[in-house]
Short mmCIF file of C-alpha atoms in Angstrom, two decimals:
data_model
loop_
_atom_site.label_atom_id
_atom_site.label_comp_id
_atom_site.label_asym_id
_atom_site.label_seq_id
_atom_site.Cartn_x
_atom_site.Cartn_y
_atom_site.Cartn_z
CA UNK A 1 0.00 -0.06 -0.08
CA UNK A 2 1.29 3.42 -1.05
CA UNK A 3 0.69 6.30 1.38
CA UNK A 4 1.30 9.95 0.52
CA UNK A 5 4.43 11.47 2.15
CA UNK A 6 3.55 14.63 4.19
CA UNK A 7 2.77 17.25 2.75
CA UNK A 8 2.20 16.31 -0.97
CA UNK A 9 0.69 18.34 -3.67
CA UNK A 10 -2.98 18.72 -2.80
CA UNK A 11 -5.41 16.81 -5.11
CA UNK A 12 -8.49 18.22 -6.44
CA UNK A 13 -11.82 16.24 -6.58
CA UNK A 14 -12.71 15.62 -10.13
CA UNK A 15 -16.28 16.75 -11.17
CA UNK A 16 -18.99 14.34 -11.40
CA UNK A 17 -19.80 13.15 -14.95
CA UNK A 18 -22.87 10.88 -14.25
CA UNK A 19 -26.29 12.44 -13.47
CA UNK A 20 -27.95 8.91 -12.58
CA UNK A 21 -30.17 9.10 -15.71
CA UNK A 22 -30.06 5.39 -16.35
CA UNK A 23 -27.11 3.56 -14.79
CA UNK A 24 -27.39 0.64 -17.59
CA UNK A 25 -25.47 2.78 -20.09
CA UNK A 26 -22.82 3.40 -17.74
CA UNK A 27 -22.55 0.39 -15.57
CA UNK A 28 -19.32 -0.85 -16.60
CA UNK A 29 -17.76 2.66 -15.67
CA UNK A 30 -19.51 2.66 -12.21
CA UNK A 31 -18.48 -0.81 -11.54
CA UNK A 32 -14.91 -0.33 -12.12
CA UNK A 33 -15.16 2.94 -10.04
CA UNK A 34 -16.60 0.75 -7.21
CA UNK A 35 -13.52 -1.42 -7.23
CA UNK A 36 -11.11 1.52 -7.31
CA UNK A 37 -12.80 3.20 -4.16
CA UNK A 38 -12.39 0.01 -2.10
CA UNK A 39 -8.62 -0.52 -2.24
CA UNK A 40 -5.55 0.87 -3.95
CA UNK A 41 -3.27 -1.82 -2.69
CA UNK A 42 -0.81 -3.00 -5.52
CA UNK A 43 -2.17 -6.38 -7.01
CA UNK A 44 1.30 -8.01 -6.37
CA UNK A 45 0.55 -7.91 -2.72
CA UNK A 46 -1.37 -10.88 -1.41
CA UNK A 47 -3.85 -10.28 1.30
CA UNK A 48 -3.74 -12.04 4.54
CA UNK A 49 -6.73 -13.51 6.14
CA UNK A 50 -7.40 -13.36 10.05
CA UNK A 51 -6.80 -11.12 13.06
CA UNK A 52 -8.87 -8.16 14.65
CA UNK A 53 -8.42 -4.84 13.56
CA UNK A 54 -9.00 -1.93 16.14
CA UNK A 55 -9.90 1.52 15.00
CA UNK A 56 -10.59 4.52 17.14
CA UNK A 57 -12.61 7.51 16.55
CA UNK A 58 -14.06 10.59 18.21
CA UNK A 59 -17.22 9.43 19.76
CA UNK A 60 -20.54 10.56 21.09
CA UNK A 61 -20.52 9.10 24.59
CA UNK A 62 -23.20 7.20 26.24
CA UNK A 63 -25.72 8.60 23.82
CA UNK A 64 -24.27 6.45 20.82
CA UNK A 65 -26.73 4.22 19.12
CA UNK A 66 -26.55 1.67 16.33
CA UNK A 67 -29.59 2.92 14.44
CA UNK A 68 -28.04 3.48 11.18
CA UNK A 69 -30.59 6.27 10.05
CA UNK A 70 -29.30 8.34 13.13
CA UNK A 71 -25.67 8.24 11.92
CA UNK A 72 -24.00 11.67 12.60
CA UNK A 73 -20.39 11.28 13.75
CA UNK A 74 -17.52 9.63 11.91
CA UNK A 75 -17.68 6.83 14.52
CA UNK A 76 -21.30 6.09 13.61
CA UNK A 77 -20.36 6.19 9.85
CA UNK A 78 -17.77 3.55 10.54
CA UNK A 79 -20.04 1.27 12.52
CA UNK A 80 -22.84 1.75 9.92
CA UNK A 81 -20.39 0.86 7.19
CA UNK A 82 -19.72 -2.46 9.11
CA UNK A 83 -23.26 -3.53 9.37
CA UNK A 84 -25.24 -2.07 6.63
CA UNK A 85 -25.34 -1.12 3.01
CA UNK A 86 -26.87 1.69 0.91
CA UNK A 87 -28.50 1.29 -2.50
CA UNK A 88 -25.76 3.68 -3.79
CA UNK A 89 -22.71 5.17 -2.47
CA UNK A 90 -20.46 8.28 -3.37
CA UNK A 91 -17.13 7.44 -5.14
CA UNK A 92 -13.84 9.24 -4.91
CA UNK A 93 -15.09 11.98 -7.17
CA UNK A 94 -18.50 12.19 -5.29
CA UNK A 95 -20.20 10.44 -8.25
CA UNK A 96 -22.58 7.63 -7.79
CA UNK A 97 -21.35 4.02 -7.19
CA UNK A 98 -23.77 1.03 -7.23
CA UNK A 99 -23.99 -0.91 -4.06
CA UNK A 100 -27.33 -2.95 -3.37
CA UNK A 101 -28.68 -1.31 -6.29
CA UNK A 102 -27.22 -2.25 -9.81
CA UNK A 103 -29.21 -0.17 -12.08
CA UNK A 104 -31.73 2.92 -11.93
CA UNK A 105 -33.53 4.28 -14.82
CA UNK A 106 -36.26 6.98 -15.08
CA UNK A 107 -39.39 7.30 -17.43
CA UNK A 108 -39.66 10.14 -19.76
CA UNK A 109 -40.34 12.92 -17.35
CA UNK A 110 -38.24 11.51 -14.38
CA UNK A 111 -41.18 11.31 -12.25
CA UNK A 112 -40.91 7.43 -11.95
CA UNK A 113 -37.68 5.37 -11.38
CA UNK A 114 -37.18 1.81 -11.55
CA UNK A 115 -34.40 0.45 -9.49
CA UNK A 116 -32.94 -3.02 -9.64
CA UNK A 117 -31.23 -4.90 -6.60
CA UNK A 118 -28.47 -7.16 -6.67
CA UNK A 119 -28.56 -10.64 -4.93
CA UNK A 120 -27.53 -9.99 -1.32
CA UNK A 121 -28.48 -11.33 2.05
CA UNK A 122 -28.92 -10.03 5.63
CA UNK A 123 -26.78 -11.50 8.37
CA UNK A 124 -29.67 -13.76 9.40
CA UNK A 125 -29.97 -15.32 5.84
CA UNK A 126 -32.81 -13.48 4.64
CA UNK A 127 -32.57 -12.20 1.08
CA UNK A 128 -32.41 -8.28 0.77
CA UNK A 129 -35.71 -7.69 -1.08
CA UNK A 130 -37.65 -4.45 -2.47
CA UNK A 131 -39.78 -4.68 0.69
CA UNK A 132 -36.86 -4.05 2.88
CA UNK A 133 -35.79 -0.94 0.95
CA UNK A 134 -39.37 0.47 1.00
CA UNK A 135 -39.63 -0.03 4.76
CA UNK A 136 -36.25 1.49 5.32
CA UNK A 137 -37.20 4.53 3.29
CA UNK A 138 -40.71 4.69 4.88
CA UNK A 139 -39.14 4.78 8.27
CA UNK A 140 -36.66 7.66 7.28
CA UNK A 141 -39.42 9.70 5.74
CA UNK A 142 -41.72 9.46 8.74
CA UNK A 143 -42.05 12.91 10.07
CA UNK A 144 -42.16 11.95 13.64
CA UNK A 145 -38.56 10.34 13.47
CA UNK A 146 -36.76 13.50 12.36
CA UNK A 147 -33.99 11.55 10.84
CA UNK A 148 -31.27 13.12 8.81
CA UNK A 149 -31.64 11.48 5.47
CA UNK A 150 -35.32 12.51 5.33
CA UNK A 151 -34.38 15.90 3.44
CA UNK A 152 -32.60 14.18 0.75
CA UNK A 153 -35.30 11.24 0.39
CA UNK A 154 -38.33 13.73 0.55
CA UNK A 155 -38.67 13.80 -3.14
CA UNK A 156 -39.97 10.22 -3.02
CA UNK A 157 -43.60 9.48 -2.77
CA UNK A 158 -43.22 6.47 -0.48
CA UNK A 159 -46.95 5.66 -0.38
CA UNK A 160 -47.24 5.40 -4.14
CA UNK A 161 -43.98 3.67 -4.56
CA UNK A 162 -44.09 -0.12 -4.91
CA UNK A 163 -42.33 -3.31 -5.34
CA UNK A 164 -42.68 -5.03 -8.87
CA UNK A 165 -40.98 -7.95 -7.67
CA UNK A 166 -38.38 -9.00 -4.84
CA UNK A 167 -35.58 -7.39 -6.81
CA UNK A 168 -37.29 -4.47 -8.53
CA UNK A 169 -38.60 -1.27 -6.96
CA UNK A 170 -40.72 1.42 -8.70
CA UNK A 171 -40.12 4.77 -6.87
CA UNK A 172 -42.80 7.28 -7.56
CA UNK A 173 -41.66 10.96 -7.07
CA UNK A 174 -43.55 13.84 -5.85
CA UNK A 175 -42.04 15.96 -8.68
CA UNK A 176 -39.63 15.33 -11.50
CA UNK A 177 -36.37 14.14 -9.98
CA UNK A 178 -33.29 14.67 -12.28
CA UNK A 179 -30.69 12.72 -10.14
CA UNK A 180 -32.23 9.75 -8.20
CA UNK A 181 -28.69 8.36 -7.61
CA UNK A 182 -27.74 11.12 -5.35
CA UNK A 183 -30.90 10.81 -3.34
CA UNK A 184 -30.24 7.21 -2.97
CA UNK A 185 -26.66 7.87 -1.78
CA UNK A 186 -27.85 10.32 0.93
CA UNK A 187 -25.91 10.31 4.12
CA UNK A 188 -27.43 7.76 6.50
CA UNK A 189 -29.87 6.08 3.95
CA UNK A 190 -28.90 2.57 4.95
CA UNK A 191 -31.13 -0.51 4.28
CA UNK A 192 -32.49 -2.40 7.23
CA UNK A 193 -34.62 -5.50 7.28
CA UNK A 194 -38.56 -5.01 6.94
CA UNK A 195 -40.20 -4.28 10.31
CA UNK A 196 -36.97 -3.50 12.37
CA UNK A 197 -37.58 -1.47 15.42
CA UNK A 198 -35.03 -2.88 17.69
CA UNK A 199 -31.18 -2.13 17.39
CA UNK A 200 -29.90 -3.68 20.40
CA UNK A 201 -28.59 -6.48 18.21
CA UNK A 202 -28.82 -5.14 14.71
CA UNK A 203 -29.02 -7.03 11.58
CA UNK A 204 -27.82 -5.64 8.23
CA UNK A 205 -26.41 -6.72 4.82
CA UNK A 206 -22.97 -5.39 5.55
CA UNK A 207 -19.51 -6.93 5.56
CA UNK A 208 -19.59 -7.57 9.22
CA UNK A 209 -22.10 -9.11 11.74
CA UNK A 210 -22.84 -7.63 15.23
CA UNK A 211 -21.02 -9.14 18.34
CA UNK A 212 -21.23 -6.50 21.10
CA UNK A 213 -21.67 -2.72 21.72
CA UNK A 214 -20.94 -0.54 24.80
CA UNK A 215 -22.01 2.92 23.87
CA UNK A 216 -19.13 5.50 24.21
CA UNK A 217 -16.66 2.65 24.46
CA UNK A 218 -16.51 -0.33 22.14
CA UNK A 219 -18.20 -1.88 19.18
CA UNK A 220 -17.16 -5.43 18.09
CA UNK A 221 -18.28 -7.09 14.77
CA UNK A 222 -17.17 -10.26 12.92
CA UNK A 223 -16.51 -11.22 9.42
CA UNK A 224 -19.87 -12.02 7.26
CA UNK A 225 -18.75 -14.76 5.12
CA UNK A 226 -21.70 -14.47 2.65
CA UNK A 227 -21.13 -10.61 2.06
CA UNK A 228 -22.22 -9.99 -1.52
CA UNK A 229 -18.87 -8.05 -2.23
CA UNK A 230 -16.67 -10.83 -0.70
CA UNK A 231 -16.04 -11.64 2.97
CA UNK A 232 -13.66 -9.29 4.75
CA UNK A 233 -9.96 -10.30 5.33
CA UNK A 234 -10.00 -9.61 8.92
CA UNK A 235 -11.89 -12.03 11.36
CA UNK A 236 -12.98 -9.17 13.73
CA UNK A 237 -13.40 -5.30 13.74
CA UNK A 238 -13.38 -3.36 16.92
CA UNK A 239 -14.38 0.26 16.91
CA UNK A 240 -13.37 2.29 20.00
CA UNK A 241 -14.00 5.88 20.85
CA UNK A 242 -11.50 8.40 22.55
CA UNK A 243 -12.46 12.03 23.52
CA UNK A 244 -9.61 13.66 21.82
CA UNK A 245 -6.73 13.49 19.24
CA UNK A 246 -4.03 12.91 21.90
CA UNK A 247 -5.87 9.81 23.19
CA UNK A 248 -6.15 8.31 19.76
CA UNK A 249 -2.58 8.91 18.79
CA UNK A 250 -1.41 7.40 22.12
CA UNK A 251 -3.47 4.38 21.53
CA UNK A 252 -1.89 3.86 18.06
CA UNK A 253 1.60 4.30 19.15
CA UNK A 254 0.94 2.21 22.22
CA UNK A 255 -0.12 -0.76 19.94
CA UNK A 256 -3.70 -0.63 21.40
CA UNK A 257 -5.26 0.20 17.85
CA UNK A 258 -4.34 -0.20 14.29
CA UNK A 259 -6.19 2.85 12.97
CA UNK A 260 -6.66 6.43 14.36
CA UNK A 261 -9.13 8.55 12.75
CA UNK A 262 -8.91 12.43 12.42
CA UNK A 263 -5.38 13.65 13.07
CA UNK A 264 -4.27 17.23 13.24
CA UNK A 265 -1.76 18.67 10.99
CA UNK A 266 0.97 18.88 13.72
CA UNK A 267 0.60 15.38 14.81
CA UNK A 268 0.91 14.16 11.25
CA UNK A 269 4.01 16.09 10.55
CA UNK A 270 5.50 15.13 13.87
CA UNK A 271 4.89 11.26 12.94
CA UNK A 272 5.39 11.21 9.27
CA UNK A 273 8.91 9.59 9.76
CA UNK A 274 7.90 7.62 12.78
CA UNK A 275 8.21 3.80 12.07
CA UNK A 276 5.20 3.08 14.42
CA UNK A 277 2.75 4.90 12.26
CA UNK A 278 1.74 5.45 8.56
CA UNK A 279 -0.13 8.59 7.47
CA UNK A 280 -3.26 8.13 5.26
CA UNK A 281 -4.78 11.15 3.67
CA UNK A 282 -8.33 11.67 2.64
CA UNK A 283 -8.27 14.39 0.11
CA UNK A 284 -10.70 17.44 0.61
CA UNK A 285 -12.37 15.55 3.20
CA UNK A 286 -13.34 18.51 5.40
CA UNK A 287 -14.83 21.83 5.31
CA UNK A 288 -14.09 24.21 8.43
CA UNK A 289 -16.30 27.20 9.50
CA UNK A 290 -18.52 28.98 11.96
CA UNK A 291 -22.30 28.74 11.75
CA UNK A 292 -24.32 31.87 12.64
CA UNK A 293 -28.14 31.69 13.40
CA UNK A 294 -29.82 33.89 11.15
CA UNK A 295 -33.25 33.71 12.70
CA UNK A 296 -32.18 35.38 15.97
CA UNK A 297 -30.18 38.48 17.37
CA UNK A 298 -27.65 39.46 16.85
CA UNK A 299 -27.00 37.56 13.52
CA UNK A 300 -30.55 38.12 12.26
CA UNK A 301 -28.86 41.52 11.22
CA UNK A 302 -27.41 41.11 7.88
CA UNK A 303 -24.65 44.00 8.44
CA UNK A 304 -23.35 42.01 11.28
CA UNK A 305 -23.07 38.84 9.25
CA UNK A 306 -21.29 40.67 6.55
CA UNK A 307 -18.86 42.24 9.16
CA UNK A 308 -17.95 38.61 10.12
CA UNK A 309 -17.24 37.74 6.60
CA UNK A 310 -14.81 40.77 6.36
CA UNK A 311 -13.12 40.56 9.74
CA UNK A 312 -12.00 36.72 9.29
CA UNK A 313 -8.38 36.40 8.14
CA UNK A 314 -8.74 32.90 6.34
CA UNK A 315 -5.10 32.72 5.56
CA UNK A 316 -4.22 32.94 9.22
CA UNK A 317 -6.64 30.25 10.20
CA UNK A 318 -5.69 27.96 7.32
CA UNK A 319 -1.90 28.36 7.79
CA UNK A 320 -2.27 27.83 11.70
CA UNK A 321 -4.90 25.28 12.07
CA UNK A 322 -4.72 23.39 8.75
CA UNK A 323 -1.21 23.86 7.56
CA UNK A 324 0.03 22.31 4.44
CA UNK A 325 -3.13 20.39 4.10
CA UNK A 326 -5.60 23.37 3.68
CA UNK A 327 -6.85 25.95 1.24
CA UNK A 328 -9.00 29.08 1.96
CA UNK A 329 -12.75 28.91 1.73
CA UNK A 330 -15.18 31.57 0.43
CA UNK A 331 -18.37 31.09 2.70
CA UNK A 332 -19.66 28.31 0.39
CA UNK A 333 -19.65 24.51 0.70
CA UNK A 334 -18.08 22.14 -1.84
CA UNK A 335 -14.91 23.68 -3.19
CA UNK A 336 -13.81 21.94 -6.45
CA UNK A 337 -16.87 19.80 -6.73
CA UNK A 338 -19.59 19.75 -9.40
CA UNK A 339 -21.83 23.06 -9.28
CA UNK A 340 -19.54 24.85 -6.94
CA UNK A 341 -19.75 28.76 -7.67
CA UNK A 342 -16.10 29.20 -8.27
CA UNK A 343 -16.75 32.44 -10.03
CA UNK A 344 -17.79 34.47 -6.97
CA UNK A 345 -15.16 36.92 -5.78
CA UNK A 346 -12.84 35.47 -3.16
CA UNK A 347 -13.27 37.24 0.15
CA UNK A 348 -10.30 38.39 1.96
CA UNK A 349 -9.67 40.41 5.03
CA UNK A 350 -10.92 43.99 5.40
CA UNK A 351 -10.76 45.32 8.89
CA UNK A 352 -12.08 48.91 7.93
CA UNK A 353 -15.20 47.43 6.17
CA UNK A 354 -15.76 45.10 9.17
CA UNK A 355 -15.37 47.96 11.62
CA UNK A 356 -17.97 50.17 9.65
CA UNK A 357 -20.51 47.29 9.46
CA UNK A 358 -20.25 46.71 13.16
CA UNK A 359 -20.99 50.31 13.91
CA UNK A 360 -23.86 50.16 11.51
CA UNK A 361 -25.21 47.09 13.30
CA UNK A 362 -24.94 48.78 16.53
CA UNK A 363 -23.15 45.86 18.21
CA UNK A 364 -19.71 47.52 19.41
CA UNK A 365 -20.25 46.56 22.93
CA UNK A 366 -22.03 43.30 22.41
CA UNK A 367 -20.47 40.04 23.73
CA UNK A 368 -21.24 37.12 21.52
CA UNK A 369 -20.77 33.50 22.75
CA UNK A 370 -19.00 31.12 20.33
CA UNK A 371 -19.85 27.49 21.07
CA UNK A 372 -16.99 25.01 20.51
CA UNK A 373 -15.82 21.65 21.59
CA UNK A 374 -12.37 20.07 22.06
CA UNK A 375 -13.68 16.55 21.04
CA UNK A 376 -13.27 17.70 17.23
CA UNK A 377 -9.75 18.23 16.05
CA UNK A 378 -8.82 22.00 15.60
CA UNK A 379 -12.01 23.38 16.90
CA UNK A 380 -10.78 25.16 19.89
CA UNK A 381 -7.71 26.31 18.22
CA UNK A 382 -9.66 27.94 15.29
CA UNK A 383 -12.35 29.43 17.82
CA UNK A 384 -9.69 31.18 19.67
CA UNK A 385 -7.94 32.59 16.73
CA UNK A 386 -11.28 33.73 15.28
CA UNK A 387 -12.07 35.41 18.53
CA UNK A 388 -8.52 37.33 18.61
CA UNK A 389 -9.48 38.31 14.78
CA UNK A 390 -12.75 39.68 15.71
CA UNK A 391 -11.30 41.68 18.57
CA UNK A 392 -9.05 43.47 15.99
CA UNK A 393 -12.25 44.59 14.46
CA UNK A 394 -13.86 45.70 17.69
CA UNK A 395 -16.18 42.81 18.24
CA UNK A 396 -16.06 40.84 21.52
CA UNK A 397 -16.52 37.02 20.97
CA UNK A 398 -16.35 34.71 23.99
CA UNK A 399 -15.25 31.17 23.40
CA UNK A 400 -17.11 28.64 25.43
CA UNK A 401 -15.79 25.08 25.14
CA UNK A 402 -18.74 22.52 25.75
CA UNK A 403 -18.95 18.83 26.25
CA UNK A 404 -18.36 16.94 22.93
CA UNK A 405 -20.84 14.22 23.20
CA UNK A 406 -23.78 16.57 23.04
CA UNK A 407 -22.31 19.42 20.90
CA UNK A 408 -23.81 18.66 17.49
CA UNK A 409 -27.28 18.19 19.06
CA UNK A 410 -26.99 21.03 21.48
CA UNK A 411 -25.72 23.62 18.78
CA UNK A 412 -28.38 22.68 16.22
CA UNK A 413 -31.09 24.77 17.84
CA UNK A 414 -29.40 26.45 20.92
CA UNK A 415 -27.06 29.51 20.88
CA UNK A 416 -26.35 32.02 18.10
CA UNK A 417 -22.62 31.00 16.96
CA UNK A 418 -20.90 27.79 16.81
CA UNK A 419 -17.90 25.96 15.33
CA UNK A 420 -18.67 23.99 12.34
CA UNK A 421 -17.18 21.19 10.11
CA UNK A 422 -18.45 19.02 7.58
CA UNK A 423 -17.26 15.89 5.46
CA UNK A 424 -17.52 15.67 1.76
CA UNK A 425 -20.78 15.33 -0.20
CA UNK A 426 -22.32 16.66 -3.20
CA UNK A 427 -23.40 20.27 -3.10
CA UNK A 428 -26.96 19.27 -3.68
CA UNK A 429 -26.80 16.85 -0.63
CA UNK A 430 -25.42 19.54 1.55
CA UNK A 431 -28.09 21.88 0.46
CA UNK A 432 -30.98 19.40 0.90
CA UNK A 433 -29.74 18.40 4.29
CA UNK A 434 -28.73 21.72 5.82
CA UNK A 435 -30.11 24.80 4.00
CA UNK A 436 -33.80 24.09 3.19
CA UNK A 437 -36.74 25.31 5.33
CA UNK A 438 -37.43 21.77 6.27
CA UNK A 439 -33.76 20.52 6.42
CA UNK A 440 -33.22 18.47 9.70
CA UNK A 441 -29.60 19.67 10.21
CA UNK A 442 -30.12 23.35 9.53
CA UNK A 443 -27.40 24.79 11.80
CA UNK A 444 -27.75 28.31 10.56
CA UNK A 445 -31.45 28.28 10.72
CA UNK A 446 -31.66 29.65 6.98
CA UNK A 447 -35.16 29.38 5.85
CA UNK A 448 -36.16 31.15 2.65
CA UNK A 449 -39.08 30.20 0.30
CA UNK A 450 -37.30 31.29 -2.79
CA UNK A 451 -34.30 29.32 -1.91
CA UNK A 452 -36.40 26.33 -1.40
CA UNK A 453 -38.12 27.08 -4.96
CA UNK A 454 -34.57 27.31 -6.70
CA UNK A 455 -33.69 23.84 -5.12
CA UNK A 456 -36.89 22.43 -6.46
CA UNK A 457 -35.90 23.66 -9.99
CA UNK A 458 -32.46 22.15 -9.79
CA UNK A 459 -33.57 18.76 -8.33
CA UNK A 460 -36.41 18.35 -10.73
CA UNK A 461 -34.54 19.27 -13.89
CA UNK A 462 -32.65 16.68 -16.07
CA UNK A 463 -31.15 19.62 -17.90
CA UNK A 464 -27.62 20.05 -16.51
CA UNK A 465 -27.45 23.75 -17.63
CA UNK A 466 -30.89 24.48 -15.62
CA UNK A 467 -29.58 22.75 -12.56
CA UNK A 468 -26.37 24.49 -12.77
CA UNK A 469 -28.06 27.95 -13.04
CA UNK A 470 -30.12 27.22 -10.09
CA UNK A 471 -27.44 25.97 -7.92
CA UNK A 472 -25.42 29.05 -8.87
CA UNK A 473 -28.43 31.26 -7.81
CA UNK A 474 -28.81 29.36 -4.50
CA UNK A 475 -25.12 29.76 -3.77
CA UNK A 476 -25.13 33.54 -4.54
CA UNK A 477 -27.93 34.03 -1.99
CA UNK A 478 -25.92 32.05 0.68
CA UNK A 479 -22.64 34.07 -0.25
CA UNK A 480 -24.30 37.51 0.13
CA UNK A 481 -27.01 36.80 3.00
CA UNK A 482 -26.24 33.47 4.53
CA UNK A 483 -25.04 32.46 8.03
CA UNK A 484 -22.25 29.85 7.19
CA UNK A 485 -18.64 31.20 7.39
CA UNK A 486 -16.62 28.87 5.64
CA UNK A 487 -12.91 29.65 6.19
CA UNK A 488 -11.14 26.65 4.86
CA UNK A 489 -11.13 23.14 3.28
CA UNK A 490 -8.45 20.48 4.27
CA UNK A 491 -7.57 16.81 3.70
CA UNK A 492 -8.55 14.38 6.46
CA UNK A 493 -5.37 12.77 8.02
CA UNK A 494 -5.46 9.33 9.65
CA UNK A 495 -2.81 7.15 11.39
CA UNK A 496 -2.27 3.47 10.49
CA UNK A 497 -0.14 0.82 12.08
CA UNK A 498 2.66 -0.40 10.01
CA UNK A 499 1.00 -3.93 9.54
CA UNK A 500 -2.14 -2.41 8.21
CA UNK A 501 -2.59 -2.91 4.31
CA UNK A 502 -5.47 -2.45 1.77
CA UNK A 503 -6.86 0.95 2.99
CA UNK A 504 -8.68 2.98 0.26
CA UNK A 505 -6.59 5.78 -1.17
CA UNK A 506 -7.82 9.17 -1.97
CA UNK A 507 -11.26 8.47 -0.29
CA UNK A 508 -12.73 11.78 1.03
CA UNK A 509 -15.01 11.37 4.10
CA UNK A 510 -18.48 10.28 3.67
CA UNK A 511 -17.53 8.25 0.50
CA UNK A 512 -17.31 4.69 -0.09
CA UNK A 513 -13.68 4.12 0.83
CA UNK A 514 -13.83 6.13 4.27
CA UNK A 515 -13.90 4.29 7.39
CA UNK A 516 -14.49 0.91 5.76
CA UNK A 517 -12.48 -1.98 6.78
CA UNK A 518 -13.81 -4.84 4.73
CA UNK A 519 -11.01 -4.81 2.24
CA UNK A 520 -8.22 -4.28 4.79
CA UNK A 521 -5.74 -6.82 6.21
CA UNK A 522 -2.91 -7.16 8.75
CA UNK A 523 0.41 -8.20 7.13
#
């Protein structure tokens, strides 16, 4: 396995070339992409079967669950990837890769899609059927459940959708859907057996079967020999959680784990030549920023939001917090991905403008609390630097470091300003899950009917030019009036023990190859 030296030239995500309008015509391309995403190990190296791989992630404490539709943290993703499958997943370029679905094709006006399932079985031997898919999506779409994938799947009229046979589903859409593949790949849209309500001993169709789980501490799974994509090489997978980066690094260096997720730039540079650790990079995996809630004082004042955009020194934040792995952001999600509005002027530090806008907003003597947590790498450092930068413009920001396991739940609705980070995903998924009036993860509380209408235009059209214009107009609104201050993008950095081989290369977070261990072996 070839791992990048630190720091290499930064790769860029390629643009997606497939819109999901009939997978049959491009099936060969998609299937080869699937293989490429799963392992970049040279074919001359013979995998070795057996052993237990232990991986450590930042966790959610005692509140952790094994319900895959409640996936939120990277540790949740790793557990869900072990136990479950989606119909479609994102590849390295954020394009669609078939998983349980092998083909999806629309009718003439893209209001009905036919999806074909591959032969696969759940851990208890039952075949994966159309009924399981329909049940999974019905559960996600139930309004009282408030599950994250709901915003992406909302276009599906689940009551009118049906199974044609056990391996064929007809999805009826509430309106034309130009890109069903992206809908099926939504974050958290895993398939569970029909009728499942109890996740204490979960059953999925993924590469590992459940063995044990202690929330906030340890999850153990075992090789599933009948996995449709080939049995894993390792016999057992254990996923542990640790509250901070130092604990994760010490566990790896001390031989207690073989994989440590989410390392900081300083740590990666420090250990790049250490024989006890390999450094694995996930290109452009992370967006870093701050979320301002636009529905309440003081950030319901547009002048203050514009002041925040002007007072931030992005170069200082990127250079200090992200180092050689980072590039500056421009208050928009999805840099270098399809539909990103790269033509909007790059913002830069303008203290004079910031001071004038702060005076205009009348908040010179206001103290604003910035909520952050030490459980996410770089958050506290970035928050403190940002507070210093705001002080130079005459704005008082007080950094409050809170408990990590409840941070994301708490800051979704509470407070006015918080640290924010996101893994990679298509721009349309980000908009659906975070920026629409009914989005379940709307951290900025951005709600605009005209914005929602533009999203409907983009998602309904099969004309890529129409879609591109709509997404460009939506990003223009966010750029000029939104509450998400995006100051940087960076690669994800992870530590591996010297004997770990087969990890996917160049797999951004939230894509097929990230936090997956079914193609890994211990040499």
